[in-house]
Short mmCIF file of C-alpha atoms and ligand atoms in Angstrom, two decimals:
data_model
loop_
_atom_site.label_atom_id
_atom_site.label_comp_id
_atom_site.label_asym_id
_atom_site.label_seq_id
_atom_site.Cartn_x
_atom_site.Cartn_y
_atom_site.Cartn_z
CA MET A 297 -0.03 0.08 -0.16
CA ALA A 298 3.12 2.45 0.83
CA PHE A 299 4.62 1.77 -2.40
CA LEU A 300 1.23 2.28 -3.97
CA ASN A 301 0.14 5.53 -2.22
CA PHE A 302 4.10 6.90 -3.51
CA ASN A 303 3.13 5.99 -7.16
CA LEU A 304 -0.45 7.34 -6.76
CA LYS A 305 0.07 11.10 -6.26
CA PRO A 306 -0.37 13.57 -8.79
CA LYS A 307 1.10 16.11 -5.95
CA ASN A 308 0.71 18.96 -7.75
CA GLU A 309 -2.95 19.04 -9.34
CA LEU A 310 -5.17 17.32 -6.60
CA GLU A 311 -3.53 19.33 -3.86
CA GLN A 312 -4.18 22.22 -5.47
CA GLY A 313 -7.61 21.80 -7.18
CA GLY A 314 -9.35 18.66 -7.12
CA ARG A 315 -10.17 16.55 -9.97
CA ALA A 316 -11.22 18.91 -12.50
CA ALA A 317 -7.35 19.37 -12.88
CA ALA A 318 -6.41 16.37 -12.68
CA PRO A 319 -5.83 15.61 -16.46
CA VAL A 320 -6.19 12.01 -17.93
CA HIS A 321 -3.36 11.07 -20.28
CA GLN A 322 -2.21 7.75 -20.59
CA ASP A 323 1.11 5.94 -21.79
CA GLU A 324 2.49 2.73 -22.29
CA SER A 325 5.14 3.16 -19.30
CA GLU A 326 2.43 3.55 -17.08
CA PRO A 327 2.02 1.75 -14.12
CA GLU A 328 -0.98 -0.19 -13.26
CA VAL A 329 -2.66 -1.37 -10.02
CA THR A 330 -4.44 -4.74 -9.63
CA CYS A 331 -7.79 -4.34 -8.02
CA PRO A 332 -7.98 -7.05 -5.10
CA ASN A 333 -12.06 -6.68 -5.69
CA CYS A 334 -12.08 -7.40 -9.45
CA HIS A 335 -8.72 -8.52 -10.22
CA LYS A 336 -8.53 -6.12 -13.15
CA SER A 337 -5.31 -3.78 -14.19
CA ILE A 338 -6.14 -0.21 -13.69
CA PRO A 339 -3.85 2.17 -15.21
CA VAL A 340 -3.30 4.67 -12.72
CA SER A 341 -4.45 7.50 -14.18
CA LYS A 342 -7.76 6.10 -15.08
CA LEU A 343 -7.88 5.49 -11.10
CA TRP A 344 -7.45 9.09 -10.28
CA ALA A 345 -9.64 10.25 -12.90
CA ASN A 346 -12.31 8.38 -10.91
CA LEU A 347 -11.04 10.06 -7.36
CA ASN A 348 -8.88 6.36 -6.86
CA VAL A 349 -12.09 4.55 -7.21
CA CYS A 350 -11.67 1.07 -9.59
CA PRO A 351 -14.80 1.17 -12.07
CA CYS A 352 -15.76 -1.73 -9.90
CA GLY A 353 -16.41 0.46 -7.03
CA ARG A 354 -13.61 -0.68 -4.97
CA HIS A 355 -12.45 2.76 -2.95
CA PHE A 356 -8.91 2.76 -2.66
CA ARG A 357 -7.45 4.98 -0.07
CA VAL A 358 -6.12 8.05 -0.80
CA ASN A 359 -4.16 10.41 1.62
CA ALA A 360 -5.47 13.51 3.58
CA ARG A 361 -4.56 16.23 1.19
CA GLN A 362 -6.02 14.40 -2.07
CA ARG A 363 -8.92 13.98 -0.03
CA ILE A 364 -9.66 17.69 0.99
CA GLY A 365 -8.68 18.38 -2.48
CA MET A 366 -11.60 16.06 -4.13
CA ILE A 367 -14.30 17.35 -0.80
CA ALA A 368 -13.58 21.18 -0.12
CA ASP A 369 -14.15 24.15 -2.56
CA ARG A 370 -10.81 24.86 -5.22
CA GLY A 371 -8.51 27.37 -2.93
CA SER A 372 -10.88 27.46 -0.04
CA PHE A 373 -8.78 25.20 2.64
CA GLN A 374 -6.70 27.08 5.23
CA GLU A 375 -4.70 24.96 7.57
CA MET A 376 -4.88 25.38 11.44
CA ASP A 377 -2.62 24.46 13.72
CA ALA A 378 -0.38 22.91 10.89
CA ASP A 379 3.03 23.07 13.12
CA LEU A 380 1.19 20.78 16.48
CA GLN A 381 3.28 18.05 16.83
CA ALA A 382 4.05 14.82 19.03
CA ASP A 383 7.00 15.10 21.20
CA ASP A 384 7.25 11.86 22.91
CA PRO A 385 5.66 12.97 26.03
CA LEU A 386 6.76 9.44 27.68
CA GLY A 387 9.86 8.51 26.49
CA PHE A 388 8.37 5.22 24.95
CA ALA A 389 11.22 3.33 23.40
CA GLY A 390 11.72 4.03 20.06
CA TYR A 391 8.90 6.45 19.73
CA GLN A 392 11.10 9.47 18.36
CA ALA A 393 12.57 7.28 15.14
CA LYS A 394 9.04 5.96 14.13
CA LEU A 395 7.64 9.49 14.40
CA GLU A 396 10.80 10.87 11.94
CA THR A 397 9.76 7.82 9.49
CA ALA A 398 6.00 8.69 9.58
CA ARG A 399 6.80 12.98 9.38
CA ILE A 400 9.11 11.79 6.08
CA SER A 401 6.73 9.10 4.34
CA SER A 402 3.62 10.95 5.46
CA ASN A 403 4.66 14.48 4.65
CA GLU A 404 2.64 15.69 7.37
CA SER A 405 3.64 16.66 11.11
CA GLU A 406 0.72 14.67 12.16
CA ALA A 407 -1.82 11.91 11.55
CA VAL A 408 -4.74 14.96 11.38
CA VAL A 409 -4.95 18.19 9.08
CA CYS A 410 -7.19 20.22 10.44
CA GLY A 411 -8.54 23.84 8.68
CA THR A 412 -11.45 25.93 7.73
CA ALA A 413 -13.10 25.39 4.00
CA SER A 414 -16.08 25.93 1.79
CA ILE A 415 -17.82 22.58 0.48
CA ARG A 416 -19.87 23.48 -2.42
CA GLY A 417 -19.72 26.78 -1.17
CA ASN A 418 -20.57 26.26 2.44
CA ARG A 419 -17.91 27.37 5.09
CA CYS A 420 -17.29 24.86 7.35
CA CYS A 421 -14.58 23.60 9.78
CA LEU A 422 -12.71 20.33 8.66
CA PHE A 423 -10.54 17.54 9.89
CA VAL A 424 -9.20 14.94 7.93
CA MET A 425 -6.85 12.26 9.31
CA GLU A 426 -4.13 10.61 7.82
CA ALA A 427 -3.44 6.75 7.66
CA ALA A 428 0.08 7.77 6.09
CA PHE A 429 1.15 8.68 9.68
CA MET A 430 1.33 5.96 12.02
CA MET A 431 -2.23 4.42 10.88
CA GLY A 432 -4.17 7.66 11.83
CA SER A 433 -3.10 6.88 15.77
CA MET A 434 -4.40 9.35 17.91
CA GLY A 435 -1.79 11.09 20.28
CA THR A 436 -1.77 14.22 22.28
CA ALA A 437 -1.00 16.24 19.25
CA VAL A 438 -3.83 14.45 17.17
CA GLY A 439 -6.48 15.39 20.00
CA GLU A 440 -5.04 19.05 20.91
CA LYS A 441 -5.39 19.40 17.25
CA ILE A 442 -9.53 18.03 16.64
CA THR A 443 -10.23 19.63 20.04
CA ARG A 444 -9.03 23.18 18.68
CA LEU A 445 -10.91 22.60 16.18
CA PHE A 446 -14.10 22.11 17.84
CA GLU A 447 -13.54 24.47 20.10
CA TYR A 448 -12.94 27.33 17.41
CA ALA A 449 -16.13 26.13 15.57
CA LEU A 450 -17.69 26.44 18.48
CA GLU A 451 -16.78 29.88 18.64
CA HIS A 452 -17.67 31.12 15.24
CA ARG A 453 -20.78 28.74 15.03
CA LEU A 454 -19.42 26.79 11.93
CA SER A 455 -20.11 22.68 11.05
CA VAL A 456 -17.75 20.04 11.29
CA VAL A 457 -17.04 17.76 8.86
CA GLY A 458 -14.05 15.30 9.82
CA PHE A 459 -12.59 12.13 7.77
CA THR A 460 -11.87 9.49 10.12
CA VAL A 461 -8.99 6.80 9.12
CA SER A 462 -7.28 5.13 12.33
CA GLY A 463 -5.59 2.64 14.03
CA GLY A 464 -7.20 3.98 16.90
CA ALA A 465 -5.26 5.51 20.59
CA ARG A 466 -1.36 6.05 19.72
CA MET A 467 0.13 3.64 22.64
CA GLN A 468 3.48 5.46 22.54
CA GLU A 469 1.90 7.98 24.49
CA GLY A 470 0.11 5.91 27.03
CA LEU A 471 -2.47 7.23 28.95
CA LEU A 472 -2.09 10.77 27.49
CA SER A 473 -3.35 8.93 24.11
CA LEU A 474 -6.07 7.61 25.96
CA MET A 475 -7.42 10.82 28.03
CA GLN A 476 -7.54 12.79 24.53
CA MET A 477 -10.68 10.15 23.61
CA ALA A 478 -12.06 11.73 26.55
CA LYS A 479 -11.35 15.68 25.72
CA VAL A 480 -12.10 15.66 22.02
CA SER A 481 -15.61 14.33 23.02
CA GLY A 482 -15.69 17.04 25.92
CA ALA A 483 -15.37 19.53 23.02
CA VAL A 484 -17.91 17.60 20.40
CA LYS A 485 -20.72 17.77 23.38
CA ARG A 486 -20.25 21.50 23.98
CA HIS A 487 -20.36 22.44 20.24
CA SER A 488 -23.50 19.92 19.73
CA ASP A 489 -24.73 22.17 23.01
CA ALA A 490 -24.73 25.19 21.30
CA GLY A 491 -26.72 23.60 18.61
CA LEU A 492 -24.32 23.21 16.02
CA PHE A 493 -24.03 20.74 13.42
CA TYR A 494 -21.12 17.88 13.00
CA LEU A 495 -20.97 15.21 10.36
CA THR A 496 -18.40 12.28 9.95
CA VAL A 497 -17.40 10.23 7.65
CA LEU A 498 -15.97 7.12 8.03
CA THR A 499 -13.39 5.95 5.84
CA ASP A 500 -11.18 2.95 5.48
CA PRO A 501 -10.23 1.72 8.47
CA THR A 502 -11.39 3.00 11.36
CA THR A 503 -10.85 1.63 14.49
CA GLY A 504 -10.30 1.24 18.25
CA GLY A 505 -10.58 4.77 20.57
CA VAL A 506 -11.23 6.61 17.38
CA THR A 507 -14.52 4.70 16.49
CA ALA A 508 -15.08 4.96 20.63
CA SER A 509 -14.86 8.79 20.74
CA PHE A 510 -15.43 11.04 17.80
CA ALA A 511 -15.95 8.74 14.49
CA MET A 512 -19.27 7.91 15.87
CA GLU A 513 -20.06 11.11 17.93
CA GLY A 514 -21.43 12.78 14.42
CA ASP A 515 -25.40 14.36 14.17
CA ILE A 516 -24.85 12.51 10.91
CA ILE A 517 -22.31 9.44 10.33
CA LEU A 518 -21.52 8.36 6.72
CA ALA A 519 -19.32 5.84 5.28
CA GLU A 520 -17.15 5.07 2.43
CA PRO A 521 -18.38 1.47 0.60
CA GLY A 522 -16.41 -0.92 2.11
CA ALA A 523 -14.53 0.53 4.64
CA THR A 524 -13.34 -1.52 7.66
CA VAL A 525 -15.05 0.24 10.83
CA GLY A 526 -15.25 -1.35 14.00
CA PHE A 527 -13.95 -1.02 17.96
CA ALA A 528 -11.94 -4.46 18.43
CA GLY A 529 -9.83 -5.81 15.46
CA ALA A 530 -11.64 -8.38 13.21
CA ARG A 531 -8.24 -10.45 13.85
CA VAL A 532 -8.50 -10.06 17.81
CA ILE A 533 -12.00 -10.99 17.63
CA GLU A 534 -11.78 -14.00 15.99
CA GLN A 535 -8.49 -15.39 17.92
CA THR A 536 -10.50 -14.75 21.31
CA THR A 537 -13.88 -16.07 20.42
CA ARG A 538 -12.48 -18.58 18.05
CA LYS A 539 -15.39 -18.08 15.91
CA ALA A 540 -15.61 -17.47 12.01
CA LEU A 541 -16.75 -13.71 11.54
CA PRO A 542 -20.22 -13.28 9.42
CA LYS A 543 -19.53 -12.32 6.31
CA GLY A 544 -18.94 -8.56 5.55
CA PHE A 545 -18.34 -8.18 9.59
CA GLN A 546 -17.09 -4.48 10.28
CA LYS A 547 -17.56 -3.53 6.78
CA ALA A 548 -19.42 0.18 6.05
CA GLU A 549 -22.40 -1.95 4.83
CA PHE A 550 -22.57 -4.00 8.04
CA LEU A 551 -22.78 -1.10 10.31
CA LEU A 552 -25.67 0.40 8.27
CA GLU A 553 -27.84 -2.58 8.66
CA HIS A 554 -27.16 -2.88 12.25
CA GLY A 555 -27.78 1.14 12.45
CA PHE A 556 -24.52 2.53 12.92
CA VAL A 557 -24.17 4.71 10.13
CA ASP A 558 -26.93 6.82 8.63
CA ALA A 559 -25.72 6.61 5.02
CA ILE A 560 -22.96 4.60 2.74
CA VAL A 561 -21.85 7.54 0.34
CA PRO A 562 -19.26 6.64 -2.59
CA ARG A 563 -16.55 9.25 -2.73
CA LYS A 564 -18.09 11.27 -6.12
CA ALA A 565 -21.15 11.79 -4.71
CA GLN A 566 -19.79 13.11 -1.48
CA ALA A 567 -19.01 16.43 -2.09
CA ASP A 568 -22.61 17.28 -3.30
CA ALA A 569 -23.92 14.74 -0.04
CA ILE A 570 -21.96 17.07 2.49
CA GLY A 571 -22.77 20.45 0.86
CA ASN A 572 -26.49 19.59 0.88
CA LEU A 573 -26.18 18.50 4.53
CA LEU A 574 -24.13 20.98 5.47
CA LYS A 575 -26.91 24.21 3.51
CA LEU A 576 -29.77 22.03 5.08
CA HIS A 577 -28.11 22.54 8.86
CA ASP A 578 -27.32 26.38 7.89
CA ARG A 579 -29.67 28.06 10.52
CA GLU A 580 -28.40 31.61 9.51
CA ALA A 581 -28.85 31.30 5.96
CA ALA A 582 -32.38 29.54 6.04
CA VAL A 583 -35.82 31.40 5.74
CA MET B 190 8.86 -3.29 51.28
CA ILE B 191 10.51 -4.64 47.72
CA GLN B 192 9.64 -2.16 44.90
CA LEU B 193 6.84 -3.91 42.36
CA THR B 194 7.72 -3.01 38.83
CA PRO B 195 5.33 -2.38 36.86
CA TYR B 196 4.65 -5.19 35.45
CA ASP B 197 4.31 -6.56 38.91
CA ARG B 198 1.47 -4.43 39.68
CA VAL B 199 -0.43 -5.41 36.28
CA LYS B 200 -0.27 -8.80 37.69
CA THR B 201 -1.41 -7.66 41.16
CA ALA B 202 -4.11 -5.92 39.45
CA ARG B 203 -5.51 -8.77 37.72
CA ASP B 204 -5.17 -11.08 41.16
CA ASN B 205 -8.54 -12.81 41.60
CA LYS B 206 -8.15 -12.56 45.47
CA ARG B 207 -8.34 -8.37 45.19
CA PRO B 208 -11.78 -7.12 46.07
CA THR B 209 -14.11 -7.13 43.06
CA GLY B 210 -16.77 -4.26 42.45
CA LEU B 211 -19.25 -5.89 44.01
CA ASP B 212 -17.22 -5.89 47.25
CA TYR B 213 -17.03 -2.31 47.34
CA ILE B 214 -20.42 -2.02 46.71
CA ASN B 215 -21.25 -4.11 49.62
CA ARG B 216 -18.67 -3.16 51.96
CA VAL B 217 -18.45 0.97 51.31
CA PHE B 218 -22.58 1.60 51.22
CA THR B 219 -25.50 0.65 52.77
CA ASP B 220 -28.85 -0.89 51.66
CA PHE B 221 -27.64 -1.19 47.69
CA PHE B 222 -30.61 -1.76 45.54
CA GLU B 223 -29.34 -3.24 41.91
CA LEU B 224 -30.81 -1.82 39.11
CA HIS B 225 -30.73 -3.92 36.34
CA GLY B 226 -30.74 -3.56 32.35
CA ASP B 227 -30.10 -0.73 29.64
CA ARG B 228 -33.63 -0.61 28.51
CA ARG B 229 -32.54 -1.54 24.45
CA TYR B 230 -31.79 -4.93 24.39
CA ALA B 231 -30.01 -7.03 27.74
CA ASP B 232 -28.74 -6.57 31.34
CA ASP B 233 -24.73 -6.72 31.24
CA SER B 234 -23.56 -9.01 33.95
CA ALA B 235 -19.92 -7.55 33.74
CA VAL B 236 -21.38 -4.30 35.00
CA VAL B 237 -23.47 -3.76 38.34
CA GLY B 238 -25.26 -0.69 39.52
CA GLY B 239 -27.97 0.34 41.71
CA VAL B 240 -29.08 2.73 44.61
CA ALA B 241 -27.24 2.65 47.75
CA TYR B 242 -26.14 5.12 50.84
CA LEU B 243 -23.14 6.48 51.35
CA ASN B 244 -23.04 7.30 55.11
CA GLY B 245 -26.66 8.33 54.98
CA LYS B 246 -26.46 9.94 51.70
CA PRO B 247 -28.22 8.56 48.56
CA VAL B 248 -25.89 7.84 45.86
CA THR B 249 -25.72 6.02 42.61
CA VAL B 250 -23.15 3.75 42.57
CA ILE B 251 -21.94 1.69 39.27
CA ALA B 252 -19.29 -0.94 39.11
CA ILE B 253 -17.54 -3.57 36.67
CA GLU B 254 -17.76 -7.01 38.53
CA LYS B 255 -15.17 -9.49 37.28
CA GLY B 256 -16.03 -12.26 40.21
CA HIS B 257 -13.64 -14.19 42.00
CA THR B 258 -14.06 -18.12 41.51
CA THR B 259 -13.95 -19.60 37.92
CA LYS B 260 -17.38 -19.78 38.00
CA GLU B 261 -18.40 -16.24 38.34
CA ARG B 262 -15.83 -14.77 36.09
CA MET B 263 -17.56 -16.74 33.61
CA ALA B 264 -21.02 -15.54 34.50
CA ARG B 265 -19.59 -12.20 34.16
CA ALA B 266 -17.47 -11.96 31.09
CA PHE B 267 -14.24 -11.71 33.42
CA GLY B 268 -15.53 -7.92 33.58
CA ALA B 269 -15.63 -7.03 29.84
CA PRO B 270 -18.78 -4.85 29.22
CA ASN B 271 -20.65 -5.12 26.12
CA PRO B 272 -22.15 -2.30 24.99
CA GLU B 273 -25.39 -2.93 27.25
CA GLY B 274 -23.16 -2.72 30.39
CA TYR B 275 -22.33 0.91 28.84
CA ARG B 276 -25.63 1.29 28.24
CA LYS B 277 -26.94 0.42 31.39
CA ALA B 278 -24.18 2.68 33.28
CA LEU B 279 -25.70 5.52 31.39
CA ARG B 280 -28.78 5.27 31.63
CA LEU B 281 -28.29 4.71 35.82
CA MET B 282 -26.11 8.33 35.50
CA LYS B 283 -29.07 10.01 33.77
CA GLN B 284 -31.37 8.59 36.34
CA ALA B 285 -29.16 9.91 38.76
CA GLU B 286 -28.78 13.23 37.56
CA LYS B 287 -32.50 13.73 37.92
CA PHE B 288 -32.77 12.90 41.34
CA ARG B 289 -29.67 14.90 42.05
CA ARG B 290 -27.75 11.85 43.40
CA PRO B 291 -23.62 11.92 42.77
CA VAL B 292 -22.57 8.99 40.89
CA ILE B 293 -19.59 6.34 41.93
CA CYS B 294 -18.19 4.50 39.52
CA PHE B 295 -15.54 1.14 40.47
CA ILE B 296 -13.66 -0.25 37.49
CA ASP B 297 -11.92 -3.09 36.96
CA THR B 298 -11.74 -4.34 33.61
CA SER B 299 -9.32 -5.57 30.85
CA GLY B 300 -11.25 -4.02 28.22
CA ALA B 301 -14.51 -3.84 26.56
CA TYR B 302 -15.82 -6.98 25.57
CA CYS B 303 -14.05 -8.35 22.19
CA GLY B 304 -16.58 -10.42 20.24
CA ILE B 305 -19.13 -10.75 17.38
CA GLY B 306 -22.41 -9.14 19.13
CA ALA B 307 -20.45 -6.29 20.84
CA GLU B 308 -19.40 -5.33 17.43
CA GLU B 309 -22.88 -6.05 16.05
CA ARG B 310 -24.67 -3.68 18.90
CA GLY B 311 -22.26 -1.11 18.47
CA GLN B 312 -19.25 -1.23 21.38
CA GLY B 313 -17.86 1.64 19.75
CA GLN B 314 -20.67 4.10 19.30
CA ALA B 315 -21.52 3.29 23.18
CA ILE B 316 -18.31 4.16 24.87
CA ALA B 317 -18.80 7.14 22.49
CA GLU B 318 -21.87 8.53 23.78
CA ASN B 319 -20.51 7.69 27.42
CA LEU B 320 -17.48 9.67 26.99
CA MET B 321 -19.97 12.45 25.60
CA GLU B 322 -22.63 12.32 27.92
CA MET B 323 -20.39 12.07 31.36
CA MET B 324 -19.11 15.23 30.40
CA THR B 325 -21.76 17.59 30.48
CA LEU B 326 -23.83 15.38 33.40
CA LYS B 327 -25.15 17.28 36.16
CA THR B 328 -24.24 15.34 39.06
CA PRO B 329 -20.87 14.83 40.86
CA ILE B 330 -18.93 11.83 39.65
CA ILE B 331 -16.43 10.13 41.40
CA SER B 332 -14.42 6.98 39.73
CA ILE B 333 -12.20 4.88 41.44
CA LEU B 334 -9.70 2.34 39.70
CA VAL B 335 -9.40 -0.63 41.54
CA GLY B 336 -8.11 -3.27 39.67
CA GLU B 337 -7.27 -3.35 36.02
CA GLY B 338 -8.25 0.19 33.55
CA GLY B 339 -8.58 -1.57 30.63
CA SER B 340 -8.34 1.31 27.61
CA GLY B 341 -11.85 2.85 26.29
CA GLY B 342 -13.36 -0.04 28.33
CA ALA B 343 -12.57 1.78 31.30
CA LEU B 344 -12.63 5.24 30.04
CA ALA B 345 -16.27 4.91 29.66
CA LEU B 346 -17.14 5.13 33.46
CA ALA B 347 -14.14 7.06 33.73
CA VAL B 348 -15.51 10.96 32.61
CA ALA B 349 -15.13 12.21 36.05
CA ASP B 350 -14.59 15.02 38.54
CA ARG B 351 -12.12 12.86 40.64
CA VAL B 352 -10.49 9.99 39.40
CA TRP B 353 -8.68 8.04 42.02
CA MET B 354 -6.86 4.55 41.93
CA LEU B 355 -5.88 2.58 43.94
CA GLU B 356 -1.89 1.61 44.68
CA ASN B 357 -1.58 -1.50 42.58
CA ALA B 358 -4.18 -0.44 39.95
CA VAL B 359 -3.24 -0.04 36.63
CA TYR B 360 -4.81 2.69 33.62
CA SER B 361 -3.82 1.78 29.88
CA VAL B 362 -4.30 2.95 26.24
CA ILE B 363 -3.73 -0.83 25.58
CA SER B 364 -2.57 -4.11 27.68
CA PRO B 365 1.28 -4.57 28.04
CA GLU B 366 0.87 -7.59 26.04
CA GLY B 367 -0.94 -6.64 23.25
CA CYS B 368 1.48 -3.62 23.24
CA ALA B 369 4.74 -6.14 23.10
CA SER B 370 2.67 -8.10 20.48
CA ILE B 371 2.09 -5.18 17.90
CA LEU B 372 5.22 -3.46 18.56
CA TRP B 373 8.01 -6.03 18.88
CA LYS B 374 5.73 -8.94 17.72
CA ASP B 375 6.74 -10.45 20.75
CA ALA B 376 4.28 -11.24 23.88
CA GLY B 377 6.86 -12.01 26.29
CA LYS B 378 8.18 -8.93 26.27
CA ALA B 379 4.94 -7.36 28.00
CA ALA B 380 7.05 -6.32 31.09
CA GLU B 381 9.10 -4.05 28.86
CA ALA B 382 5.84 -2.43 27.76
CA ALA B 383 4.46 -2.19 30.95
CA ALA B 384 7.39 0.12 32.03
CA ASN B 385 7.47 2.06 28.37
CA LEU B 386 3.54 2.60 28.95
CA LYS B 387 3.59 4.24 32.43
CA LEU B 388 0.00 2.55 33.69
CA THR B 389 1.07 3.02 37.30
CA ALA B 390 -1.27 4.74 39.71
CA ARG B 391 2.13 6.30 40.62
CA ASP B 392 2.63 7.50 36.93
CA ALA B 393 -1.05 8.54 36.42
CA LEU B 394 -0.57 10.84 39.05
CA THR B 395 2.63 12.24 37.69
CA LEU B 396 0.67 13.00 34.47
CA SER B 397 -2.00 14.78 36.27
CA VAL B 398 -4.92 11.66 34.82
CA ILE B 399 -5.92 11.18 38.44
CA GLU B 400 -5.95 13.10 41.49
CA ARG B 401 -5.35 10.39 44.60
CA MET B 402 -3.38 7.14 45.28
CA ILE B 403 -5.19 4.80 47.62
CA LYS B 404 -2.52 2.94 49.83
CA GLU B 405 -3.05 -0.91 49.37
CA THR B 406 -1.49 -1.32 52.85
CA ASP B 407 -5.01 -3.00 54.49
CA ILE B 408 -6.76 -3.80 51.14
CA GLY B 409 -10.10 -5.59 52.03
CA HIS B 410 -10.03 -4.98 55.82
CA PRO B 411 -12.81 -3.02 57.38
CA SER B 412 -10.66 -0.13 57.84
CA PHE B 413 -9.58 0.14 53.87
CA TYR B 414 -13.64 0.67 53.36
CA ALA B 415 -14.18 3.11 55.89
CA GLN B 416 -11.24 4.60 54.28
CA ILE B 417 -12.86 4.97 51.03
CA ARG B 418 -16.01 5.85 52.48
CA GLN B 419 -14.81 8.97 54.17
CA LEU B 420 -12.66 9.53 51.05
CA LEU B 421 -15.67 9.75 49.19
CA THR B 422 -17.92 11.48 51.44
CA GLU B 423 -15.63 14.39 52.28
CA GLU B 424 -14.85 14.54 48.53
CA LEU B 425 -18.60 14.68 47.41
CA GLU B 426 -19.64 17.30 49.77
CA ALA B 427 -16.86 19.39 48.27
CA LEU B 428 -18.12 18.58 44.75
CA GLU B 429 -21.74 19.17 45.18
CA ALA B 430 -20.87 22.84 46.76
CA ASN B 431 -18.89 23.94 43.71
CA ASP B 432 -21.04 26.08 41.00
CA LEU B 433 -18.20 25.20 38.66
CA LEU B 434 -18.32 21.56 38.39
CA LEU B 435 -18.83 21.14 34.43
CA GLN B 436 -16.66 23.65 33.72
CA GLN B 437 -14.12 22.05 35.84
CA ARG B 438 -14.69 19.07 34.49
CA TYR B 439 -14.41 19.86 31.18
CA GLU B 440 -10.80 21.46 31.92
CA ARG B 441 -9.86 18.59 33.42
CA PHE B 442 -9.72 16.73 30.61
CA ARG B 443 -8.98 19.92 28.15
CA ARG B 444 -5.54 20.28 30.11
CA ILE B 445 -4.44 16.87 29.26
CA GLY B 446 -1.46 16.33 26.34
CA VAL B 447 -2.10 20.34 25.96
CA GLN B 448 1.28 21.29 23.75
CA GLU B 449 3.17 24.54 24.91
CA LYS B 450 5.78 24.16 22.31
CA GLU B 451 5.08 24.47 18.58
CA THR B 452 8.25 23.11 16.29
CA VAL B 453 8.37 24.14 12.87
ZN1 ZN C 658 -12.08 -3.35 -9.13
#
């Protein structure tokens, strides 16, 4: 997957403007990706012209900046707290080196990107988690950034849109990571109690402490098709219960069936859907 | 006394001879009346809750119960709550808010139950809802970690005004075994992981995650329960007189992990 991401990064176009700016061109030397779902080979450019979604519907992962390019109106994203980062508060063995590697491989300073943006003309606060940074794990910096975003949104009476992708709380920050679940939840609650709107989009994978906090706290919870969403890891459950897992276990469709997400929205339809929901919840604009 | 290593404390915290949730309920309080069920789906035997008196004062008390014997432990799912357990706890907390009773939680769990049904019924959602709702519950909450404090499954009962730990209780984002097997592919390095995770009561106190560490020298004796009764009584009196309760509860968590320096 790391190799895949590396090759699939048409950085300039997508980071600055979204899909309209990404040219579709193809040459013979172009790399192809084999889809694990339909097993067909797809040229990278074709995949990207389709927001990194295979024609069969399989949603491949995208990084935070690409996601912002796909969802925010062109040039509307203004980042906040970009420099806030973890500093190994517990002196955990090997953590410094891991952070270093994560920063280089993801080109981000932490596992979440926060800021303000417009989505189909609707101003909001936006956070997008970054899987390439230690599997989107939540430590003190991620917790602080998202908390600040909710506090900013409360102060400016803005809706919050959040894209989650995370392996859960970051173990290298121990209890301090765990406490971020409560801290962010508190900020979400204050924002909510003020009558403000929070929408989450669960993307692949969203698990552990993030599922057990702000991912599941949205007024409206959307999910990407096929995304794995759960609290405990499927392998751990299989090992502890020694039972075969049901088909589609912990997939977005499974959560929809069990009543834990409002709708599954394909990537292509997300900007419109989110824009419309933001508009519907904008009481200042409503007549 | 020989200094225990962090992993020694993990093993002590897991010892089935330690007092469990029901021991505290029955010895710290009087006239406990158990209230069952989450009014949604089921009653979770891993979480015991109800009403009781603390030194003559009505309170709501909720405890994760592990059981002592193997038979009891099986019946209590080894103290691993299902979503119903967290929902029952929240129901009882809302009831406490309505009748202006303080809430006292005793926590002892290796973590939220890990199973197919738990996922189907929204384990993550149940925990998340408790975290949000407890933050603004309009009545004092005191949570005491008496054994294991396993991750989100423990935190779901610990969004409180005061969080205390017994001297040999542990509180961690992940079990040391789990941490060692993920990080070093070797569950045998659990002792090393335990030391790195900073999961002891002393560590939690240093990190300002808890307010008090309770000595265990007389654990299980009448004097031990009397001490807890006394501490709870005094603390609740102070909390009930506090007009800034919710503001301070928010700030209690808000300040954890704030990064002063912002490096470029
Ligand atoms: Zn395909």
